[in-house]
Amino acid sequence: MFVHVWNVCLYSWLECLFTDTAGMFNDKIEVSLPTNIVDGSVHATVSAIGDLMGPSLSGLDGLLRLPTGCGEQNMVKFAPNIFVMQYLNSTRQMTDDVSTKAVGYLRTGYQRQLTYKRKDGSYSAFGDRDKEGSLWLTAFVLRSFAQARQFIFIDDNETNGTKEWIMKKQQETGCFQPHGKLFNNALKGGVSTPVTLTAFVVVSLLEAGVAPSDPVITKAIKCISSKKNSVTDSYSNAILAFAHTIA
């Protein structure tokens, strides 16, 4: 149980309470008030919640967005809907209204994203109007579709071709090199080098059902392991660590 105690303009605490032998929560907080405080102006509130993330994620359903725009913009709005549903379901805060709204947005975003799928199975901002598909965007789409599968129907025929296209882009070294245009470079965050891109692709393929024993995965893991010392920032290290963990 987490209790947040707030005294206007003066104090704020986050207390983690534990039950005593009688199964009751019991804690004491001492507050030292200034000597020159105005009489009658003291005011305090106490709120209790069983979820540490609760105070920061209240109104999370407000993050739901109807996917629109090009192949990149559509995914920017599509993916958060998945994360919101996962969190609300896992914390048992999902309501019928929110679920209906979120599922509708996911279905719309899914169908819209398919219009940006190229004939070779890859994805780009404008589909077949672009010169080639984007490896990062294609991996992002594949992973997002794999995660959305628990909420909406995802056609295996659509994702199988995408997996094959990604796997064919692997280099002899086991690494994946950037391929295709990404108009919004802020989308890929810390995935800006071949080693971090390779880790991201590994995560996407594994979450899409590719077996850890698949040669593409084992070669990619060797690539990551051989170049891990070149990664210095925390975000990239987290991606590499996650790829190793699920592989």
mmCIF file of C-alpha atoms in Angstrom:
data_model
loop_
_atom_site.group_PDB
_atom_site.id
_atom_site.type_symbol
_atom_site.label_atom_id
_atom_site.label_comp_id
_atom_site.label_asym_id
_atom_site.label_seq_id
_atom_site.Cartn_x
_atom_site.Cartn_y
_atom_site.Cartn_z
ATOM 1 C CA MET A 1 0.000 0.000 0.000
ATOM 2 C CA PHE A 2 1.379 3.399 -0.966
ATOM 3 C CA VAL A 3 0.183 6.514 0.836
ATOM 4 C CA HIS A 4 0.813 10.018 -0.410
ATOM 5 C CA VAL A 5 0.603 12.753 2.216
ATOM 6 C CA TRP A 6 0.485 16.329 0.977
ATOM 7 C CA ASN A 7 0.623 19.511 3.021
ATOM 8 C CA VAL A 8 -0.053 22.558 0.834
ATOM 9 C CA CYS A 9 3.155 24.365 -0.195
ATOM 10 C CA LEU A 10 5.227 22.736 2.527
ATOM 11 C CA TYR A 11 5.638 18.980 2.537
ATOM 12 C CA SER A 12 5.072 15.916 0.369
ATOM 13 C CA TRP A 13 5.759 12.274 1.262
ATOM 14 C CA LEU A 14 5.357 8.926 -0.412
ATOM 15 C CA GLU A 15 5.093 6.265 2.260
ATOM 16 C CA CYS A 16 5.284 2.520 1.692
ATOM 17 C CA LEU A 17 3.205 0.935 4.435
ATOM 18 C CA PHE A 18 3.469 -2.613 5.717
ATOM 19 C CA THR A 19 0.894 -4.521 7.718
ATOM 20 C CA ASP A 20 1.474 -5.262 11.385
ATOM 21 C CA THR A 21 0.780 -8.574 13.115
ATOM 22 C CA ALA A 22 -2.932 -7.756 13.207
ATOM 23 C CA GLY A 23 -3.010 -7.170 9.450
ATOM 24 C CA MET A 24 -3.456 -3.410 9.844
ATOM 25 C CA PHE A 25 -1.547 -0.537 8.257
ATOM 26 C CA ASN A 26 -0.026 1.664 10.909
ATOM 27 C CA ASP A 27 2.446 4.506 10.483
ATOM 28 C CA LYS A 28 3.185 7.854 12.090
ATOM 29 C CA ILE A 29 4.421 10.961 10.306
ATOM 30 C CA GLU A 30 5.704 13.951 12.224
ATOM 31 C CA VAL A 31 5.476 17.407 10.647
ATOM 32 C CA SER A 32 7.421 20.402 11.936
ATOM 33 C CA LEU A 33 5.546 23.563 11.024
ATOM 34 C CA PRO A 34 7.151 27.029 10.801
ATOM 35 C CA THR A 35 6.698 29.225 13.863
ATOM 36 C CA ASN A 36 5.276 32.100 11.821
ATOM 37 C CA ILE A 37 2.515 30.107 10.161
ATOM 38 C CA VAL A 38 -0.875 31.803 9.914
ATOM 39 C CA ASP A 39 -3.429 30.382 12.331
ATOM 40 C CA GLY A 40 -6.027 28.251 10.595
ATOM 41 C CA SER A 41 -4.048 27.971 7.360
ATOM 42 C CA VAL A 42 -2.726 24.451 7.958
ATOM 43 C CA HIS A 43 -4.269 21.923 5.606
ATOM 44 C CA ALA A 44 -3.213 18.383 4.762
ATOM 45 C CA THR A 45 -4.599 15.632 2.553
ATOM 46 C CA VAL A 46 -3.903 11.903 2.563
ATOM 47 C CA SER A 47 -4.533 9.571 -0.361
ATOM 48 C CA ALA A 48 -3.976 5.810 -0.445
ATOM 49 C CA ILE A 49 -3.573 3.639 -3.520
ATOM 50 C CA GLY A 50 -2.433 0.062 -4.017
ATOM 51 C CA ASP A 51 -0.460 0.843 -7.173
ATOM 52 C CA LEU A 52 2.847 2.717 -7.053
ATOM 53 C CA MET A 53 2.297 4.040 -10.592
ATOM 54 C CA GLY A 54 -1.244 5.143 -9.810
ATOM 55 C CA PRO A 55 -0.618 8.830 -9.033
ATOM 56 C CA SER A 56 1.413 9.381 -12.204
ATOM 57 C CA LEU A 57 -0.838 7.341 -14.496
ATOM 58 C CA SER A 58 -4.278 8.478 -13.421
ATOM 59 C CA GLY A 59 -6.487 9.169 -16.412
ATOM 60 C CA LEU A 60 -4.326 6.897 -18.537
ATOM 61 C CA ASP A 61 -7.231 6.243 -20.905
ATOM 62 C CA GLY A 62 -6.827 9.867 -22.004
ATOM 63 C CA LEU A 63 -3.700 8.766 -23.883
ATOM 64 C CA LEU A 64 -5.768 6.725 -26.326
ATOM 65 C CA ARG A 65 -5.517 8.170 -29.825
ATOM 66 C CA LEU A 66 -7.142 7.401 -33.163
ATOM 67 C CA PRO A 67 -4.267 6.456 -35.519
ATOM 68 C CA THR A 68 -3.979 8.755 -38.530
ATOM 69 C CA GLY A 69 -1.335 10.037 -40.922
ATOM 70 C CA CYS A 70 1.431 8.334 -42.888
ATOM 71 C CA GLY A 71 3.013 4.998 -42.042
ATOM 72 C CA GLU A 72 5.201 6.586 -39.369
ATOM 73 C CA GLN A 73 2.591 8.893 -37.829
ATOM 74 C CA ASN A 74 0.024 6.110 -37.756
ATOM 75 C CA MET A 75 2.338 3.909 -35.680
ATOM 76 C CA VAL A 76 3.134 6.741 -33.268
ATOM 77 C CA LYS A 77 -0.564 6.774 -32.356
ATOM 78 C CA PHE A 78 -1.168 3.034 -32.739
ATOM 79 C CA ALA A 79 1.459 1.686 -30.320
ATOM 80 C CA PRO A 80 0.476 3.701 -27.191
ATOM 81 C CA ASN A 81 -3.037 2.265 -27.391
ATOM 82 C CA ILE A 82 -1.497 -1.180 -26.867
ATOM 83 C CA PHE A 83 0.508 -0.054 -23.841
ATOM 84 C CA VAL A 84 -2.524 1.607 -22.262
ATOM 85 C CA MET A 85 -4.611 -1.548 -22.676
ATOM 86 C CA GLN A 86 -1.850 -3.766 -21.298
ATOM 87 C CA TYR A 87 -1.492 -1.611 -18.202
ATOM 88 C CA LEU A 88 -5.200 -1.192 -17.517
ATOM 89 C CA ASN A 89 -5.812 -4.918 -17.963
ATOM 90 C CA SER A 90 -2.911 -5.958 -15.738
ATOM 91 C CA THR A 91 -4.030 -3.579 -12.964
ATOM 92 C CA ARG A 92 -7.706 -4.519 -13.390
ATOM 93 C CA GLN A 93 -8.684 -0.931 -14.116
ATOM 94 C CA MET A 94 -10.096 -1.575 -17.577
ATOM 95 C CA THR A 95 -13.711 -0.569 -18.170
ATOM 96 C CA ASP A 96 -16.032 -1.649 -20.966
ATOM 97 C CA ASP A 97 -16.154 1.862 -22.435
ATOM 98 C CA VAL A 98 -12.372 2.254 -22.502
ATOM 99 C CA SER A 99 -11.903 -1.253 -23.901
ATOM 100 C CA THR A 100 -14.393 -0.641 -26.708
ATOM 101 C CA LYS A 101 -12.731 2.653 -27.594
ATOM 102 C CA ALA A 102 -9.194 1.247 -27.505
ATOM 103 C CA VAL A 103 -10.030 -1.859 -29.533
ATOM 104 C CA GLY A 104 -11.742 0.312 -32.135
ATOM 105 C CA TYR A 105 -8.657 2.505 -32.415
ATOM 106 C CA LEU A 106 -6.399 -0.542 -32.729
ATOM 107 C CA ARG A 107 -8.503 -2.023 -35.515
ATOM 108 C CA THR A 108 -8.521 1.281 -37.373
ATOM 109 C CA GLY A 109 -4.774 1.721 -36.938
ATOM 110 C CA TYR A 110 -4.084 -1.846 -38.034
ATOM 111 C CA GLN A 111 -6.113 -1.551 -41.217
ATOM 112 C CA ARG A 112 -4.584 1.827 -41.991
ATOM 113 C CA GLN A 113 -1.033 0.574 -41.482
ATOM 114 C CA LEU A 114 -1.592 -2.227 -43.966
ATOM 115 C CA THR A 115 -2.039 0.431 -46.661
ATOM 116 C CA TYR A 116 1.624 1.354 -46.135
ATOM 117 C CA LYS A 117 2.827 -2.210 -46.563
ATOM 118 C CA ARG A 118 4.942 -2.662 -49.665
ATOM 119 C CA LYS A 119 4.692 -5.598 -52.066
ATOM 120 C CA ASP A 120 7.917 -7.074 -50.647
ATOM 121 C CA GLY A 121 6.438 -7.224 -47.120
ATOM 122 C CA SER A 122 8.232 -4.185 -45.697
ATOM 123 C CA TYR A 123 6.765 -0.903 -44.475
ATOM 124 C CA SER A 124 7.617 2.714 -45.173
ATOM 125 C CA ALA A 125 6.067 6.111 -44.584
ATOM 126 C CA PHE A 126 4.213 6.037 -47.914
ATOM 127 C CA GLY A 127 4.251 2.373 -48.889
ATOM 128 C CA ASP A 128 4.978 1.524 -52.506
ATOM 129 C CA ARG A 129 5.349 5.212 -53.325
ATOM 130 C CA ASP A 130 8.684 5.130 -51.484
ATOM 131 C CA LYS A 131 11.827 3.786 -53.107
ATOM 132 C CA GLU A 132 12.299 1.072 -50.472
ATOM 133 C CA GLY A 133 11.059 -0.101 -47.111
ATOM 134 C CA SER A 134 12.449 1.044 -43.770
ATOM 135 C CA LEU A 135 14.019 -1.705 -41.676
ATOM 136 C CA TRP A 136 13.438 0.098 -38.387
ATOM 137 C CA LEU A 137 9.816 0.968 -39.168
ATOM 138 C CA THR A 138 9.142 -2.554 -40.434
ATOM 139 C CA ALA A 139 10.541 -4.074 -37.224
ATOM 140 C CA PHE A 140 8.483 -1.614 -35.172
ATOM 141 C CA VAL A 141 5.316 -2.547 -37.061
ATOM 142 C CA LEU A 142 6.009 -6.268 -36.655
ATOM 143 C CA ARG A 143 6.546 -5.945 -32.912
ATOM 144 C CA SER A 144 3.486 -3.736 -32.445
ATOM 145 C CA PHE A 145 1.280 -6.136 -34.391
ATOM 146 C CA ALA A 146 2.582 -9.020 -32.271
ATOM 147 C CA GLN A 147 1.658 -7.129 -29.097
ATOM 148 C CA ALA A 148 -1.734 -6.068 -30.465
ATOM 149 C CA ARG A 149 -2.643 -9.671 -31.260
ATOM 150 C CA GLN A 150 -4.009 -10.173 -27.739
ATOM 151 C CA PHE A 151 -6.626 -7.480 -28.399
ATOM 152 C CA ILE A 152 -7.490 -7.629 -32.118
ATOM 153 C CA PHE A 153 -7.222 -10.017 -35.049
ATOM 154 C CA ILE A 154 -3.847 -9.870 -36.799
ATOM 155 C CA ASP A 155 -3.569 -11.780 -40.070
ATOM 156 C CA ASP A 156 -0.584 -14.159 -40.063
ATOM 157 C CA ASN A 157 -0.378 -13.829 -43.835
ATOM 158 C CA GLU A 158 0.433 -10.150 -43.371
ATOM 159 C CA THR A 159 3.132 -10.646 -40.732
ATOM 160 C CA ASN A 160 4.837 -13.714 -42.232
ATOM 161 C CA GLY A 161 5.996 -11.789 -45.289
ATOM 162 C CA THR A 162 7.204 -8.987 -43.052
ATOM 163 C CA LYS A 163 9.288 -11.382 -40.944
ATOM 164 C CA GLU A 164 10.843 -12.886 -44.065
ATOM 165 C CA TRP A 165 11.781 -9.462 -45.429
ATOM 166 C CA ILE A 166 13.450 -8.478 -42.157
ATOM 167 C CA MET A 167 15.389 -11.731 -41.851
ATOM 168 C CA LYS A 168 16.738 -11.389 -45.387
ATOM 169 C CA LYS A 169 18.310 -8.061 -44.421
ATOM 170 C CA GLN A 170 20.752 -9.709 -42.023
ATOM 171 C CA GLN A 171 24.424 -9.256 -42.883
ATOM 172 C CA GLU A 172 26.990 -12.068 -42.930
ATOM 173 C CA THR A 173 28.245 -10.793 -39.571
ATOM 174 C CA GLY A 174 24.818 -11.382 -38.058
ATOM 175 C CA CYS A 175 24.212 -7.654 -37.676
ATOM 176 C CA PHE A 176 21.475 -5.583 -39.280
ATOM 177 C CA GLN A 177 22.406 -2.352 -41.018
ATOM 178 C CA PRO A 178 20.036 0.636 -41.334
ATOM 179 C CA HIS A 179 17.955 0.296 -44.477
ATOM 180 C CA GLY A 180 15.426 2.645 -46.011
ATOM 181 C CA LYS A 181 14.254 6.125 -45.119
ATOM 182 C CA LEU A 182 12.865 7.188 -41.761
ATOM 183 C CA PHE A 183 11.528 10.738 -42.005
ATOM 184 C CA ASN A 184 11.023 11.232 -38.277
ATOM 185 C CA ASN A 185 14.385 10.242 -36.800
ATOM 186 C CA ALA A 186 13.085 10.938 -33.286
ATOM 187 C CA LEU A 187 10.954 7.804 -33.644
ATOM 188 C CA LYS A 188 13.823 5.397 -33.232
ATOM 189 C CA GLY A 189 15.206 6.959 -30.057
ATOM 190 C CA GLY A 190 18.489 5.334 -29.117
ATOM 191 C CA VAL A 191 18.325 2.768 -31.936
ATOM 192 C CA SER A 192 20.795 4.703 -34.048
ATOM 193 C CA THR A 193 23.687 2.256 -34.557
ATOM 194 C CA PRO A 194 23.881 -1.192 -36.191
ATOM 195 C CA VAL A 195 24.293 -2.932 -32.828
ATOM 196 C CA THR A 196 21.258 -1.261 -31.237
ATOM 197 C CA LEU A 197 19.237 -1.719 -34.422
ATOM 198 C CA THR A 198 20.186 -5.398 -34.395
ATOM 199 C CA ALA A 199 19.012 -5.722 -30.791
ATOM 200 C CA PHE A 200 15.716 -4.039 -31.655
ATOM 201 C CA VAL A 201 15.200 -6.347 -34.638
ATOM 202 C CA VAL A 202 15.932 -9.385 -32.445
ATOM 203 C CA VAL A 203 13.290 -8.286 -29.940
ATOM 204 C CA SER A 204 10.756 -7.709 -32.723
ATOM 205 C CA LEU A 205 11.365 -11.097 -34.340
ATOM 206 C CA LEU A 206 11.211 -12.980 -31.041
ATOM 207 C CA GLU A 207 7.994 -11.282 -29.962
ATOM 208 C CA ALA A 208 6.556 -12.089 -33.387
ATOM 209 C CA GLY A 209 7.120 -15.796 -32.818
ATOM 210 C CA VAL A 210 10.552 -16.516 -34.295
ATOM 211 C CA ALA A 211 12.242 -19.218 -32.207
ATOM 212 C CA PRO A 212 15.345 -18.264 -30.172
ATOM 213 C CA SER A 213 17.126 -21.196 -31.825
ATOM 214 C CA ASP A 214 16.553 -19.794 -35.316
ATOM 215 C CA PRO A 215 19.919 -19.156 -37.036
ATOM 216 C CA VAL A 216 18.975 -15.527 -37.681
ATOM 217 C CA ILE A 217 18.510 -14.960 -33.950
ATOM 218 C CA THR A 218 21.641 -16.814 -32.854
ATOM 219 C CA LYS A 219 23.785 -14.943 -35.384
ATOM 220 C CA ALA A 220 22.270 -11.621 -34.334
ATOM 221 C CA ILE A 221 22.968 -12.339 -30.661
ATOM 222 C CA LYS A 222 26.610 -13.056 -31.524
ATOM 223 C CA CYS A 223 26.745 -9.707 -33.312
ATOM 224 C CA ILE A 224 25.351 -7.914 -30.266
ATOM 225 C CA SER A 225 27.712 -9.710 -27.893
ATOM 226 C CA SER A 226 30.773 -8.882 -29.979
ATOM 227 C CA LYS A 227 29.955 -5.174 -30.081
ATOM 228 C CA LYS A 228 28.355 -4.585 -26.684
ATOM 229 C CA ASN A 229 31.410 -2.729 -25.365
ATOM 230 C CA SER A 230 30.879 -0.039 -27.995
ATOM 231 C CA VAL A 231 27.544 0.903 -26.413
ATOM 232 C CA THR A 232 27.838 3.539 -23.705
ATOM 233 C CA ASP A 233 24.399 5.083 -23.120
ATOM 234 C CA SER A 234 21.860 3.549 -20.748
ATOM 235 C CA TYR A 235 18.999 3.388 -23.260
ATOM 236 C CA SER A 236 20.992 1.350 -25.765
ATOM 237 C CA ASN A 237 22.334 -0.919 -23.028
ATOM 238 C CA ALA A 238 18.761 -1.569 -21.914
ATOM 239 C CA ILE A 239 17.778 -2.655 -25.435
ATOM 240 C CA LEU A 240 20.775 -4.982 -25.655
ATOM 241 C CA ALA A 241 20.086 -6.451 -22.220
ATOM 242 C CA PHE A 242 16.431 -7.050 -23.065
ATOM 243 C CA ALA A 243 17.342 -8.772 -26.333
ATOM 244 C CA HIS A 244 19.756 -11.080 -24.487
ATOM 245 C CA THR A 245 17.168 -11.810 -21.798
ATOM 246 C CA ILE A 246 14.344 -12.938 -24.067
ATOM 247 C CA ALA A 247 16.663 -14.795 -26.440
#
